[in-house]
mmCIF file of C-alpha atoms in Angstrom:
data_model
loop_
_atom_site.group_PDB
_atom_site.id
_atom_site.type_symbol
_atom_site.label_atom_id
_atom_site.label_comp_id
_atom_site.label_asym_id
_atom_site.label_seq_id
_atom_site.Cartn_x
_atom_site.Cartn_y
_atom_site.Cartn_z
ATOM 1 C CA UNK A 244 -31.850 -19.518 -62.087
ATOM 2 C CA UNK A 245 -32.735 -19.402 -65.774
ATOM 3 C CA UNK A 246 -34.067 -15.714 -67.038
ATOM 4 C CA UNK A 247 -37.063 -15.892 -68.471
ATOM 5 C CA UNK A 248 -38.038 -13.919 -71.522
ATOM 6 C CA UNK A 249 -42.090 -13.803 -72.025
ATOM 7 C CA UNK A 250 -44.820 -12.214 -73.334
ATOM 8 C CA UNK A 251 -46.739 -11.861 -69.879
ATOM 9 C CA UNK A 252 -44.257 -10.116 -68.302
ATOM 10 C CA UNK A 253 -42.768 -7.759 -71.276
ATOM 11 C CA UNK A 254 -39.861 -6.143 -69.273
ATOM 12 C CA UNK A 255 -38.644 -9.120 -66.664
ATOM 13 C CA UNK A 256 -35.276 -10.510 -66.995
ATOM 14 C CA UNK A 257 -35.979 -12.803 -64.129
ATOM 15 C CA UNK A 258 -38.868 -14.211 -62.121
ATOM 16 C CA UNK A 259 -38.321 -16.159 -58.527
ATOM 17 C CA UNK A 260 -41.120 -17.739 -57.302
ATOM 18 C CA UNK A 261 -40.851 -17.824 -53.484
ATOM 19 C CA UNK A 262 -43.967 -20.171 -52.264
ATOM 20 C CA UNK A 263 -46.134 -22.474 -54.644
ATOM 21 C CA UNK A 264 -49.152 -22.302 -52.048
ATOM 22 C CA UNK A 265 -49.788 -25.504 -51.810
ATOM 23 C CA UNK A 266 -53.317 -26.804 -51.751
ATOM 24 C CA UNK A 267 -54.332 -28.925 -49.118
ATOM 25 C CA UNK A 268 -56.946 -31.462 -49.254
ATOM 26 C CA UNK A 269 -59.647 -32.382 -46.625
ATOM 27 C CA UNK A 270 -61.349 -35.193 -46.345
ATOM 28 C CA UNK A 271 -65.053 -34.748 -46.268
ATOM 29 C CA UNK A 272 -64.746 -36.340 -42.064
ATOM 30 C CA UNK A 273 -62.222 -33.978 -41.370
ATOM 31 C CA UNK A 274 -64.340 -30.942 -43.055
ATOM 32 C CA UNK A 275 -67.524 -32.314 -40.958
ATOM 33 C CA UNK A 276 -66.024 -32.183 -37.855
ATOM 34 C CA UNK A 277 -64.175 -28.540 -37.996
ATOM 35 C CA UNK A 278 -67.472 -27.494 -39.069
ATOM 36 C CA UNK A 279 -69.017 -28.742 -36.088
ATOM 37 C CA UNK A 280 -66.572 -27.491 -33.685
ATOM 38 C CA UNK A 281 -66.784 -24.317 -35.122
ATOM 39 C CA UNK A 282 -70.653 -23.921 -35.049
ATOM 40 C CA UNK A 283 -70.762 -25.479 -31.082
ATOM 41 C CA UNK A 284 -72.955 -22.913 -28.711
ATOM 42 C CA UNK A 285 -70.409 -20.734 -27.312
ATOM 43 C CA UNK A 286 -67.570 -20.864 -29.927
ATOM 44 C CA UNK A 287 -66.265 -18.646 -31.870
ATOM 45 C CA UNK A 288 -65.690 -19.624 -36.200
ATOM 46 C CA UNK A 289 -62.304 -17.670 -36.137
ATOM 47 C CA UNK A 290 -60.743 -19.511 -33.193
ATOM 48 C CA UNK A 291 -61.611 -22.903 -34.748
ATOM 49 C CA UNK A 292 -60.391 -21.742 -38.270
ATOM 50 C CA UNK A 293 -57.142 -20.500 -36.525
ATOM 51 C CA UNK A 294 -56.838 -23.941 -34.664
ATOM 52 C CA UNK A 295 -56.860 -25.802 -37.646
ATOM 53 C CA UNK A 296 -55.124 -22.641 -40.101
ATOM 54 C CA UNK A 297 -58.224 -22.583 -42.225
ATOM 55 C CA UNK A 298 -59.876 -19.248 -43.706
ATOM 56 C CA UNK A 299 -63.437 -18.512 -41.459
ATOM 57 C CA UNK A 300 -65.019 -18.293 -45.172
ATOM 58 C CA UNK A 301 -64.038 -21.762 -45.776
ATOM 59 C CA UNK A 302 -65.561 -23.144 -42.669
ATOM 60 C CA UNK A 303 -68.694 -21.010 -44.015
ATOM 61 C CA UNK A 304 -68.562 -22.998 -47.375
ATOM 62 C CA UNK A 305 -68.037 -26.600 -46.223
ATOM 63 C CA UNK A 306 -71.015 -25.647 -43.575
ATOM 64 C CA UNK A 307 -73.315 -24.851 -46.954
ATOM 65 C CA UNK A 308 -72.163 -27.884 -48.723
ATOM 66 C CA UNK A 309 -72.306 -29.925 -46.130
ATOM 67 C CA UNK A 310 -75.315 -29.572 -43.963
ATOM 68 C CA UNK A 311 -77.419 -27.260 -47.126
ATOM 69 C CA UNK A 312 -80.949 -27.637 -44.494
ATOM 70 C CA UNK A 313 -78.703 -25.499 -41.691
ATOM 71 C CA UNK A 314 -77.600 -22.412 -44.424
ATOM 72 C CA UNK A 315 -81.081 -22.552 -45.932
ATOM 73 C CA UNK A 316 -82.365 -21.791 -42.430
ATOM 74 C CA UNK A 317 -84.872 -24.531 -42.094
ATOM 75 C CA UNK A 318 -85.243 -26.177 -38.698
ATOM 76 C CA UNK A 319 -86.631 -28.881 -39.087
ATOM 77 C CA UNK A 320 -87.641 -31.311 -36.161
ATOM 78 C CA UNK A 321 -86.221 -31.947 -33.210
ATOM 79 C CA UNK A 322 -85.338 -34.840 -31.586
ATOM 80 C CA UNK A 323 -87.845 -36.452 -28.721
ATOM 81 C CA UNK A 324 -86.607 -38.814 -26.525
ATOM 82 C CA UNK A 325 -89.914 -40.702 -25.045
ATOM 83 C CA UNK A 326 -88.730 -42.503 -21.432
ATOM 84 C CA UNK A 327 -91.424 -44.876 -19.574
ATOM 85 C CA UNK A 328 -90.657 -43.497 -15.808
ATOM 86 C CA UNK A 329 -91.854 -40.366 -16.761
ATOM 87 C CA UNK A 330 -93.750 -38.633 -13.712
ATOM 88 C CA UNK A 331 -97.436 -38.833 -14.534
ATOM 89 C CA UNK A 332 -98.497 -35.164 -15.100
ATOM 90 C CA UNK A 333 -101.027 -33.440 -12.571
ATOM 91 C CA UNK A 334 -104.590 -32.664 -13.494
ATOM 92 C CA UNK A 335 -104.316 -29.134 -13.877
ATOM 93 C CA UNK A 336 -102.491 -29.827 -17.267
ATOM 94 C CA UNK A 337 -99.059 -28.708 -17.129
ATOM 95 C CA UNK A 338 -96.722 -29.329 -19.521
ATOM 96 C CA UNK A 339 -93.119 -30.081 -19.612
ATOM 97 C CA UNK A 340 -91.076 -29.063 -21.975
ATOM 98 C CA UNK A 341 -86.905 -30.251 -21.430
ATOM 99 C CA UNK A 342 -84.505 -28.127 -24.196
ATOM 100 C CA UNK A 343 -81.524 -29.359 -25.393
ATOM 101 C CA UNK A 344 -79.104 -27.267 -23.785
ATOM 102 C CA UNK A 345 -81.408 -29.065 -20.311
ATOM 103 C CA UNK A 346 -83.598 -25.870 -19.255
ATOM 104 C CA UNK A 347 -86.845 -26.851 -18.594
ATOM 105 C CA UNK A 348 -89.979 -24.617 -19.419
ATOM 106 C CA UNK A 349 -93.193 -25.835 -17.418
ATOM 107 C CA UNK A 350 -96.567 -24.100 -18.741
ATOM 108 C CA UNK A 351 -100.234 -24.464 -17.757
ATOM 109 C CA UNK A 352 -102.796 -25.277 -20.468
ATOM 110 C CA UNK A 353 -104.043 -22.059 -20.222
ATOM 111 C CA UNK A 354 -100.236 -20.644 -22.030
ATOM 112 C CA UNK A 355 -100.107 -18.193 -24.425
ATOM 113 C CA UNK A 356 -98.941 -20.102 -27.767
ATOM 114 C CA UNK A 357 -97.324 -16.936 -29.034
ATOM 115 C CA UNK A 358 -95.517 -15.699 -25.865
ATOM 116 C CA UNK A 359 -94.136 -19.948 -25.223
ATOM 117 C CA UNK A 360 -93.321 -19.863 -28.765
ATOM 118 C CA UNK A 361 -91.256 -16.826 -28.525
ATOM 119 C CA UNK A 362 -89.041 -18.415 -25.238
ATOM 120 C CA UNK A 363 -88.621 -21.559 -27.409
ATOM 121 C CA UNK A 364 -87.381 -19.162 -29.946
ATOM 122 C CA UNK A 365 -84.438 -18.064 -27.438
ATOM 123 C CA UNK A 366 -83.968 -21.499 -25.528
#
């Protein structure tokens, strides 16, 4: 190998460079879907990052960049699906309320807003 006489390193005869760490590049379909099998209910960002031999932080960053309304914290709506079959509710004004994970929270008209808002919070 040739010695290398420089400035930046006043003292150093020779300099081997052992790994170039080369940059990989994803393609913005490959960064959505590691991001969203990393932030899945029930899975953990490290595991994922390991899987696919990316740093956590980076799955942290493509989340930001990618979906900015999920790292800004704002929840927007959620999705309704309206089906015609549905059972006609009883007079006594129940409500139905079907989560996306499938629980189902049933309340009377009489509910307390802030105590049903508080189990929607953790459903």
């Amino acid at each position: 190998m040739d010695e290398i006489i420089s400035d930046v390193f006043p003292g150093v005869r020779r300099l081997d460079v052992l790994e170039t760490g080369r940059r990989r590049r994803w393609t913005d379909d490959a960064k959505q879907r590691i991001v969203e099998e990393a932030f899945q209910r029930g899975v953990s960002v490290l595991t994922v990052a390991r899987r696919h031999d990316v740093d956590p932080s980076q799955i942290y960053d493509w989340r930001r960049r990618l979906f900015p309304q999920i790292s800004r914290g704002i929840s927007g709506f959620a999705p309704v699906v309206v089906t015609p079959d549905c059972p006609v509710p009883s007079s006594r004004g129940q409500m139905e309320i079907v989560c996306g994970n499938g629980r189902r929270i049933i309340v009377d008209r009489d509910v307390d807003v802030a105590a049903l808002l508080r189990v929607l919070a953790g459903a």
